[in-house]
Short mmCIF file of C-alpha atoms and ligand atoms in Angstrom, two decimals:
data_model
loop_
_atom_site.label_atom_id
_atom_site.label_comp_id
_atom_site.label_asym_id
_atom_site.label_seq_id
_atom_site.Cartn_x
_atom_site.Cartn_y
_atom_site.Cartn_z
CA UNK A 1 14.76 19.75 13.12
CA UNK A 2 15.32 17.92 9.82
CA UNK A 3 15.28 20.08 6.72
CA UNK A 4 12.64 18.78 4.36
CA UNK A 5 14.68 19.37 1.23
CA UNK A 6 17.62 17.35 2.52
CA UNK A 7 15.74 14.22 3.59
CA UNK A 8 17.13 11.16 1.87
CA UNK A 9 14.71 8.27 1.97
CA UNK A 10 15.02 4.61 1.02
CA UNK A 11 11.83 3.23 -0.55
CA UNK A 12 11.71 -0.57 -0.57
CA UNK A 13 9.22 -1.92 -3.09
CA UNK A 14 9.32 1.49 -4.77
CA UNK A 15 8.50 0.09 -8.22
CA UNK A 16 5.28 -1.54 -7.01
CA UNK A 17 1.75 -0.19 -7.13
CA UNK A 18 1.77 1.76 -3.89
CA UNK A 19 5.55 2.24 -3.87
CA UNK A 20 5.59 4.08 -7.20
CA UNK A 21 2.97 6.53 -5.93
CA UNK A 22 4.89 7.01 -2.68
CA UNK A 23 8.06 7.64 -4.72
CA UNK A 24 6.31 10.33 -6.77
CA UNK A 25 4.92 12.09 -3.69
CA UNK A 26 8.25 11.96 -1.84
CA UNK A 27 9.97 13.52 -4.85
CA UNK A 28 7.24 16.13 -5.13
CA UNK A 29 7.89 17.04 -1.48
CA UNK A 30 11.57 17.70 -2.29
CA UNK A 31 13.10 14.51 -0.92
CA UNK A 32 15.77 12.39 -2.56
CA UNK A 33 14.97 8.69 -2.82
CA UNK A 34 16.74 5.38 -3.24
CA UNK A 35 14.34 2.75 -4.57
CA UNK A 36 15.23 -0.81 -3.54
CA UNK A 37 13.23 -3.41 -5.44
CA UNK A 38 13.82 -6.93 -6.74
CA UNK A 39 11.24 -6.45 -9.52
CA UNK A 40 9.68 -9.84 -8.67
CA UNK A 41 6.18 -8.39 -8.88
CA UNK A 42 6.90 -5.01 -10.46
CA UNK A 43 8.35 -3.55 -13.63
CA UNK A 44 11.45 -1.41 -14.21
CA UNK A 45 9.23 0.61 -16.57
CA UNK A 46 7.53 1.99 -13.45
CA UNK A 47 10.84 3.66 -12.58
CA UNK A 48 10.92 5.45 -15.95
CA UNK A 49 7.36 6.63 -15.36
CA UNK A 50 8.17 7.86 -11.85
CA UNK A 51 11.00 9.93 -13.35
CA UNK A 52 8.71 11.19 -16.07
CA UNK A 53 6.06 12.37 -13.59
CA UNK A 54 8.58 13.84 -11.16
CA UNK A 55 10.35 15.83 -13.87
CA UNK A 56 13.97 16.95 -14.08
CA UNK A 57 16.02 17.99 -11.08
CA UNK A 58 14.95 15.13 -8.86
CA UNK A 59 17.28 12.65 -7.25
CA UNK A 60 16.03 9.09 -7.83
CA UNK A 61 18.43 6.19 -7.44
CA UNK A 62 17.64 2.53 -7.93
CA UNK A 63 19.12 -0.56 -6.36
CA UNK A 64 17.88 -3.85 -7.84
CA UNK A 65 18.19 -6.17 -4.88
CA UNK A 66 16.30 -8.93 -3.12
CA UNK A 67 16.22 -7.94 0.53
CA UNK A 68 14.90 -11.35 1.55
CA UNK A 69 18.38 -12.65 0.74
CA UNK A 70 20.60 -12.16 3.80
CA UNK A 71 23.66 -11.97 1.54
CA UNK A 72 22.35 -8.63 0.27
CA UNK A 73 22.24 -6.93 3.64
CA UNK A 74 25.82 -5.66 3.37
CA UNK A 75 25.07 -4.23 -0.08
CA UNK A 76 22.13 -2.34 1.35
CA UNK A 77 24.20 -1.01 4.23
CA UNK A 78 26.83 0.27 1.80
CA UNK A 79 24.18 1.80 -0.45
CA UNK A 80 22.39 3.43 2.50
CA UNK A 81 25.61 4.98 3.80
CA UNK A 82 26.67 6.09 0.33
CA UNK A 83 23.24 7.64 -0.26
CA UNK A 84 23.26 9.30 3.17
CA UNK A 85 19.87 7.83 4.07
CA UNK A 86 18.06 9.26 7.06
CA UNK A 87 15.00 7.05 6.89
CA UNK A 88 12.99 4.50 4.93
CA UNK A 89 9.51 3.72 3.73
CA UNK A 90 9.18 -0.06 3.67
CA UNK A 91 6.74 -1.51 1.15
CA UNK A 92 8.62 -4.53 -0.21
CA UNK A 93 6.84 -7.83 0.36
CA UNK A 94 4.40 -10.41 -0.91
CA UNK A 95 0.74 -9.43 -0.68
CA UNK A 96 -1.65 -12.01 -2.14
CA UNK A 97 -3.96 -13.45 0.50
CA UNK A 98 -4.83 -16.68 -1.36
CA UNK A 99 -1.21 -17.37 -2.23
CA UNK A 100 -0.23 -16.88 1.43
CA UNK A 101 -2.71 -19.57 2.49
CA UNK A 102 -1.19 -21.99 -0.05
CA UNK A 103 2.45 -21.08 0.69
CA UNK A 104 2.64 -19.72 4.24
CA UNK A 105 6.35 -20.33 4.75
CA UNK A 106 7.19 -18.38 1.63
CA UNK A 107 5.19 -15.47 3.02
CA UNK A 108 6.67 -15.58 6.52
CA UNK A 109 10.17 -16.04 5.17
CA UNK A 110 10.03 -13.31 2.52
CA UNK A 111 8.15 -10.61 4.40
CA UNK A 112 9.83 -11.05 7.76
CA UNK A 113 13.36 -11.63 6.46
CA UNK A 114 13.09 -8.58 4.20
CA UNK A 115 12.07 -6.41 7.14
CA UNK A 116 14.73 -7.90 9.36
CA UNK A 117 17.49 -7.12 6.84
CA UNK A 118 16.17 -3.62 6.26
CA UNK A 119 16.01 -2.81 9.98
CA UNK A 120 19.53 -4.15 10.52
CA UNK A 121 20.80 -2.09 7.58
CA UNK A 122 19.10 1.10 8.81
CA UNK A 123 20.60 0.51 12.22
CA UNK A 124 24.08 0.09 10.73
CA UNK A 125 23.62 3.20 8.60
CA UNK A 126 22.34 5.24 11.56
CA UNK A 127 19.00 5.93 9.83
CA UNK A 128 16.49 4.88 12.46
CA UNK A 129 13.31 6.32 10.99
CA UNK A 130 10.89 3.89 9.38
CA UNK A 131 7.41 4.03 7.89
CA UNK A 132 6.04 0.52 7.44
CA UNK A 133 3.38 -0.56 4.98
CA UNK A 134 1.01 -2.48 7.23
CA UNK A 135 -2.63 -3.21 6.52
CA UNK A 136 -6.08 -2.98 8.04
CA UNK A 137 -6.03 -6.72 7.52
CA UNK A 138 -4.33 -6.88 10.97
CA UNK A 139 -7.75 -6.14 12.50
CA UNK A 140 -9.33 -9.25 10.95
CA UNK A 141 -13.01 -9.55 11.73
CA UNK A 142 -12.81 -8.77 15.43
CA UNK A 143 -13.99 -5.14 15.51
CA UNK A 144 -17.00 -2.90 14.94
CA UNK A 145 -16.46 -0.13 12.38
CA UNK A 146 -15.23 2.53 12.46
CA UNK A 147 -12.10 0.72 13.68
CA UNK A 148 -9.51 2.73 15.58
CA UNK A 149 -5.90 1.81 16.26
CA UNK A 150 -6.76 0.33 19.65
CA UNK A 151 -8.90 -2.28 17.90
CA UNK A 152 -8.23 -5.96 18.52
CA UNK A 153 -5.60 -7.42 16.21
CA UNK A 154 -6.59 -10.79 14.82
CA UNK A 155 -5.53 -11.31 11.21
CA UNK A 156 -7.21 -14.27 9.53
CA UNK A 157 -4.60 -15.43 7.02
CA UNK A 158 -0.79 -15.83 6.76
CA UNK A 159 -0.36 -12.63 4.71
CA UNK A 160 -2.17 -10.66 7.42
CA UNK A 161 -0.14 -12.38 10.11
CA UNK A 162 3.13 -11.35 8.43
CA UNK A 163 1.94 -7.73 8.74
CA UNK A 164 0.97 -8.30 12.35
CA UNK A 165 4.26 -10.01 13.28
CA UNK A 166 6.29 -7.29 11.58
CA UNK A 167 4.34 -4.63 13.49
CA UNK A 168 5.10 -6.48 16.73
CA UNK A 169 8.77 -6.77 15.80
CA UNK A 170 8.98 -3.05 15.06
CA UNK A 171 7.24 -2.16 18.33
CA UNK A 172 9.83 -4.29 20.17
CA UNK A 173 12.70 -2.68 18.27
CA UNK A 174 11.44 0.80 19.14
CA UNK A 175 11.00 0.00 22.82
CA UNK A 176 14.49 -1.53 23.06
CA UNK A 177 16.34 1.31 21.33
CA UNK A 178 15.13 4.82 21.94
CA UNK A 179 16.73 6.13 18.75
CA UNK A 180 14.03 4.59 16.59
CA UNK A 181 11.02 6.44 15.24
CA UNK A 182 8.61 4.01 13.58
CA UNK A 183 5.13 4.27 12.15
CA UNK A 184 3.03 1.27 11.14
CA UNK A 185 0.55 2.53 8.57
CA UNK A 186 -2.58 0.40 8.41
CA UNK A 187 -3.99 0.83 4.92
CA UNK A 188 -7.62 0.22 4.21
CA UNK A 189 -8.40 -0.56 0.51
CA UNK A 190 -6.05 1.30 -1.84
CA UNK A 191 -7.46 1.81 -5.35
CA UNK A 192 -7.16 4.23 -8.26
CA UNK A 193 -4.03 5.40 -10.02
CA UNK A 194 -1.99 8.51 -10.62
CA UNK A 195 -4.09 11.13 -12.50
CA UNK A 196 -1.40 11.23 -15.23
CA UNK A 197 -2.39 7.67 -16.21
CA UNK A 198 1.30 6.71 -16.17
CA UNK A 199 1.50 4.57 -13.02
CA UNK A 200 -1.06 2.21 -11.55
CA UNK A 201 -1.75 -1.33 -10.45
CA UNK A 202 -0.54 -4.04 -12.81
CA UNK A 203 -1.79 -7.35 -11.41
CA UNK A 204 -0.28 -10.51 -12.83
CA UNK A 205 -3.01 -13.05 -13.69
CA UNK A 206 -6.68 -12.70 -12.76
CA UNK A 207 -7.09 -9.95 -10.16
CA UNK A 208 -8.29 -10.94 -6.70
CA UNK A 209 -9.31 -7.45 -5.66
CA UNK A 210 -12.46 -5.60 -6.61
CA UNK A 211 -11.18 -2.54 -8.48
CA UNK A 212 -8.69 -4.23 -10.79
CA UNK A 213 -11.35 -6.80 -11.60
CA UNK A 214 -14.02 -4.18 -12.38
CA UNK A 215 -11.50 -2.31 -14.55
CA UNK A 216 -10.67 -5.41 -16.57
CA UNK A 217 -14.37 -6.09 -17.14
CA UNK A 218 -14.89 -2.46 -18.21
CA UNK A 219 -12.05 -2.69 -20.73
CA UNK A 220 -13.42 -5.95 -22.13
CA UNK A 221 -10.67 -8.24 -20.89
CA UNK A 222 -13.08 -10.20 -18.66
CA UNK A 223 -16.71 -11.01 -19.22
CA UNK A 224 -18.34 -10.09 -15.93
CA UNK A 225 -17.74 -9.26 -12.33
CA UNK A 226 -18.79 -11.82 -9.73
CA UNK A 227 -20.20 -10.06 -6.69
CA UNK A 228 -19.37 -12.17 -3.67
CA UNK A 229 -22.64 -12.21 -1.76
CA UNK A 230 -25.61 -9.85 -1.55
CA UNK A 231 -26.98 -11.08 1.76
CA UNK A 232 -24.63 -9.32 4.17
CA UNK A 233 -26.13 -7.19 6.94
CA UNK A 234 -25.24 -3.98 5.08
CA UNK A 235 -27.56 -1.38 3.49
CA UNK A 236 -27.63 -3.08 0.04
CA UNK A 237 -26.46 -6.54 1.13
CA UNK A 238 -22.99 -6.33 -0.48
CA UNK A 239 -19.67 -5.94 1.34
CA UNK A 240 -18.63 -2.50 2.57
CA UNK A 241 -15.00 -1.32 2.51
CA UNK A 242 -13.06 1.88 3.03
CA UNK A 243 -11.61 2.58 -0.42
CA UNK A 244 -8.77 5.08 -0.48
CA UNK A 245 -7.25 6.75 -3.52
CA UNK A 246 -3.64 5.62 -3.89
CA UNK A 247 -2.46 9.25 -4.24
CA UNK A 248 -4.11 10.14 -0.91
CA UNK A 249 -2.50 7.04 0.56
CA UNK A 250 0.93 8.01 -0.81
CA UNK A 251 0.59 11.50 0.66
CA UNK A 252 -0.23 9.85 3.98
CA UNK A 253 3.26 8.28 3.88
CA UNK A 254 4.89 11.66 3.29
CA UNK A 255 2.87 13.11 6.17
CA UNK A 256 3.87 10.21 8.45
CA UNK A 257 7.52 10.58 7.55
CA UNK A 258 7.44 14.31 8.10
CA UNK A 259 5.90 13.70 11.51
CA UNK A 260 8.51 11.11 12.48
CA UNK A 261 11.41 13.26 11.33
CA UNK A 262 10.29 16.34 13.20
CA UNK A 263 8.65 15.12 16.39
CA UNK A 264 10.50 15.12 19.67
CA UNK A 265 9.36 11.84 21.15
CA UNK A 266 10.58 8.54 19.71
CA UNK A 267 9.11 5.05 19.67
CA UNK A 268 6.59 3.25 17.48
CA UNK A 269 3.05 4.23 16.61
CA UNK A 270 0.24 2.68 14.60
CA UNK A 271 -1.91 4.81 12.33
CA UNK A 272 -4.88 3.97 10.09
CA UNK A 273 -4.87 5.36 6.56
CA UNK A 274 -8.43 5.32 5.33
CA UNK A 275 -11.15 7.70 4.26
CA UNK A 276 -13.23 7.00 7.36
CA UNK A 277 -16.32 5.87 5.49
CA UNK A 278 -17.42 2.78 3.61
CA UNK A 279 -18.77 2.03 0.14
CA UNK A 280 -20.54 -1.15 -0.94
CA UNK A 281 -19.59 -3.32 -3.91
CA UNK A 282 -22.72 -2.10 -5.73
CA UNK A 283 -21.80 1.54 -5.09
CA UNK A 284 -18.30 0.92 -6.41
CA UNK A 285 -19.63 -0.73 -9.56
CA UNK A 286 -22.12 2.09 -10.15
CA UNK A 287 -19.41 4.72 -9.68
CA UNK A 288 -17.11 2.87 -12.10
CA UNK A 289 -19.89 2.67 -14.68
CA UNK A 290 -20.36 6.43 -14.44
CA UNK A 291 -16.64 7.18 -14.64
CA UNK A 292 -15.96 4.84 -17.57
CA UNK A 293 -19.25 5.10 -19.39
CA UNK A 294 -18.99 1.36 -19.96
CA UNK A 295 -21.40 -1.40 -19.24
CA UNK A 296 -20.08 -3.58 -16.42
CA UNK A 297 -21.96 -6.89 -16.36
CA UNK A 298 -22.23 -8.47 -12.92
CA UNK A 299 -23.58 -11.64 -11.37
CA UNK A 300 -24.25 -12.39 -7.73
CA UNK A 301 -22.38 -15.45 -6.51
CA UNK A 302 -21.73 -17.02 -3.10
CA UNK A 303 -19.81 -15.15 -0.42
CA UNK A 304 -16.02 -15.44 -0.67
CA UNK A 305 -14.70 -17.48 2.27
CA UNK A 306 -12.98 -15.26 4.83
CA UNK A 307 -14.72 -12.02 3.75
CA UNK A 308 -16.38 -9.83 6.33
CA UNK A 309 -19.52 -7.72 5.92
CA UNK A 310 -18.11 -4.32 6.65
CA UNK A 311 -14.93 -2.55 7.69
CA UNK A 312 -13.97 1.10 7.57
CA UNK A 313 -11.49 3.26 9.40
CA UNK A 314 -11.62 5.70 12.20
CA UNK A 315 -9.20 8.07 10.46
CA UNK A 316 -8.94 10.48 13.39
CA UNK A 317 -5.40 9.71 14.52
CA UNK A 318 -3.81 10.50 11.14
CA UNK A 319 -5.69 13.80 11.13
CA UNK A 320 -4.66 14.64 14.71
CA UNK A 321 -1.01 13.66 14.40
CA UNK A 322 -0.15 14.38 10.78
CA UNK A 323 -2.84 16.85 9.76
CA UNK A 324 -3.62 14.39 6.94
CA UNK A 325 -6.94 13.31 5.53
CA UNK A 326 -8.17 11.95 2.22
CA UNK A 327 -9.13 14.48 -0.42
CA UNK A 328 -10.28 12.33 -3.31
CA UNK A 329 -13.76 10.90 -3.86
CA UNK A 330 -14.97 7.50 -5.03
CA UNK A 331 -15.55 9.14 -8.41
CA UNK A 332 -11.89 10.29 -8.54
CA UNK A 333 -10.78 6.76 -7.67
CA UNK A 334 -12.84 5.31 -10.53
CA UNK A 335 -11.88 8.02 -13.06
CA UNK A 336 -8.17 7.63 -12.36
CA UNK A 337 -8.29 3.84 -12.19
CA UNK A 338 -10.14 3.81 -15.51
CA UNK A 339 -7.67 6.17 -17.21
CA UNK A 340 -4.77 3.95 -16.16
CA UNK A 341 -6.58 0.78 -17.33
CA UNK A 342 -7.64 2.31 -20.66
CA UNK A 343 -4.25 3.78 -21.49
CA UNK A 344 -2.29 0.76 -20.29
CA UNK A 345 -4.57 -2.19 -21.10
CA UNK A 346 -1.68 -4.64 -20.74
CA UNK A 347 -0.04 -2.93 -17.76
CA UNK A 348 3.52 -1.66 -18.03
CA UNK A 349 4.74 -1.95 -21.62
CA UNK A 350 7.57 0.12 -23.18
CA UNK A 351 6.19 3.23 -24.92
C1 UD1 B 1 -8.29 -7.80 0.43
C2 UD1 B 1 -7.51 -8.65 1.40
C3 UD1 B 1 -6.70 -7.76 2.30
C4 UD1 B 1 -5.80 -6.87 1.48
C5 UD1 B 1 -6.65 -6.05 0.54
C6 UD1 B 1 -5.81 -5.20 -0.40
C7 UD1 B 1 -8.89 -10.65 1.71
C8 UD1 B 1 -9.72 -11.45 2.66
N1 UD1 B 1 -8.41 -9.49 2.17
O1 UD1 B 1 -9.22 -7.03 1.17
O2 UD1 B 1 -5.93 -8.56 3.17
O3 UD1 B 1 -5.04 -6.04 2.31
O4 UD1 B 1 -7.43 -6.93 -0.28
O5 UD1 B 1 -6.61 -4.20 -0.95
O6 UD1 B 1 -8.67 -11.04 0.58
N2 UD1 B 1 -15.42 -8.44 -4.24
C9 UD1 B 1 -16.36 -8.91 -5.13
N3 UD1 B 1 -15.92 -9.47 -6.31
C10 UD1 B 1 -14.58 -9.55 -6.65
C11 UD1 B 1 -13.63 -9.06 -5.72
C12 UD1 B 1 -14.09 -8.51 -4.52
O7 UD1 B 1 -17.56 -8.86 -4.87
O8 UD1 B 1 -14.27 -10.08 -7.73
C13 UD1 B 1 -15.88 -7.80 -2.98
C14 UD1 B 1 -15.39 -8.48 -1.71
O9 UD1 B 1 -16.26 -9.48 -1.31
C15 UD1 B 1 -15.33 -7.28 -0.75
C16 UD1 B 1 -14.98 -6.10 -1.65
O10 UD1 B 1 -15.34 -6.49 -2.95
O11 UD1 B 1 -16.60 -7.05 -0.18
C17 UD1 B 1 -13.52 -5.74 -1.63
O12 UD1 B 1 -12.72 -6.88 -1.91
P1 UD1 B 1 -11.15 -6.79 -2.18
O13 UD1 B 1 -10.85 -5.73 -3.16
O14 UD1 B 1 -10.67 -8.18 -2.50
O15 UD1 B 1 -10.56 -6.30 -0.79
P2 UD1 B 1 -10.71 -6.94 0.69
O16 UD1 B 1 -11.28 -8.29 0.64
O17 UD1 B 1 -11.37 -5.93 1.55
#
């Protein structure tokens, strides 16, 4: 059985929003990490903040590298061997739905090539344990909530299809080579920030997602929130989603990794990471108002094309397999998101 304290984990995309929180939780659990990031959509300042939160006596290494570039595969293999990696959490990739519709090839090429090079490198380094950052977006609009992992997979945009194809690729890899242990984590809607206020989401340009948008309205950077439709068949007519605090989500990765590293059987598995209940847009706005004590002007506008009325997780498998469940409330998500926004109104800037 692997000793927890000696696990040495590669974290691709470890400077990003979710990656930075995963890095902090892996370090808190006693692991050593090697962050691999090309900083295309993240800031090196996040690395300083990870170190600051994790404190002294942690082993954090950084490799600035674009894994979508095949020429970098050898560099990763060398780094993985040198580091003594025994597994990876893979979060590197492009993630904007609208952008993926406009530039599908860029999405397929970047996300799939990056995964391909990582898997090849892990194979060469003999580190065949992988936690993959998938998304509930793989379910599309084909299922009744709560959605479990046996739900139909039918992503509705190129970004979602990259997640789906990568899951399929990883399932094939695991069935072909019995040394692999793989977990596809299907995230619901990650929001919030680290309670320290030092790491959080730093969207470039106008945010597409609800929480970053609300936060920018609350801080006065944008005038009002547009609520996309109030005529859905939901209790208050607005869309319902399963929001999950990013720290809970990050701990879900540590739990998944622990499970993979210690279980007997190999292969690939798919696991939802969600709270298991939904909140409407109006509930989220009301909770954010309470947490921030700010007025958050809203207007109802037309539905956003491609949105569905309601989706939330059946979170039972993560509880059964990993003994993991969410601990933080919608209020915690808003309080922590607000602290990050207030203390870092322009995102990551040198102190
Ligand atoms: C979106 C992506 C999903 C991605 C996830 C990351 C789409 C179709 N899906 O999910 O692939 O994994 O983000 O968290 O884009 N809303 C407003 N006003 C806004 C923004 C959002 O009313 O300005 C509403 C939406 O209609 C929805 C809810 O808020 O009901 C959540 O939206 P959002 O945060 O964008 O997440 P999803 O659409 O669920």
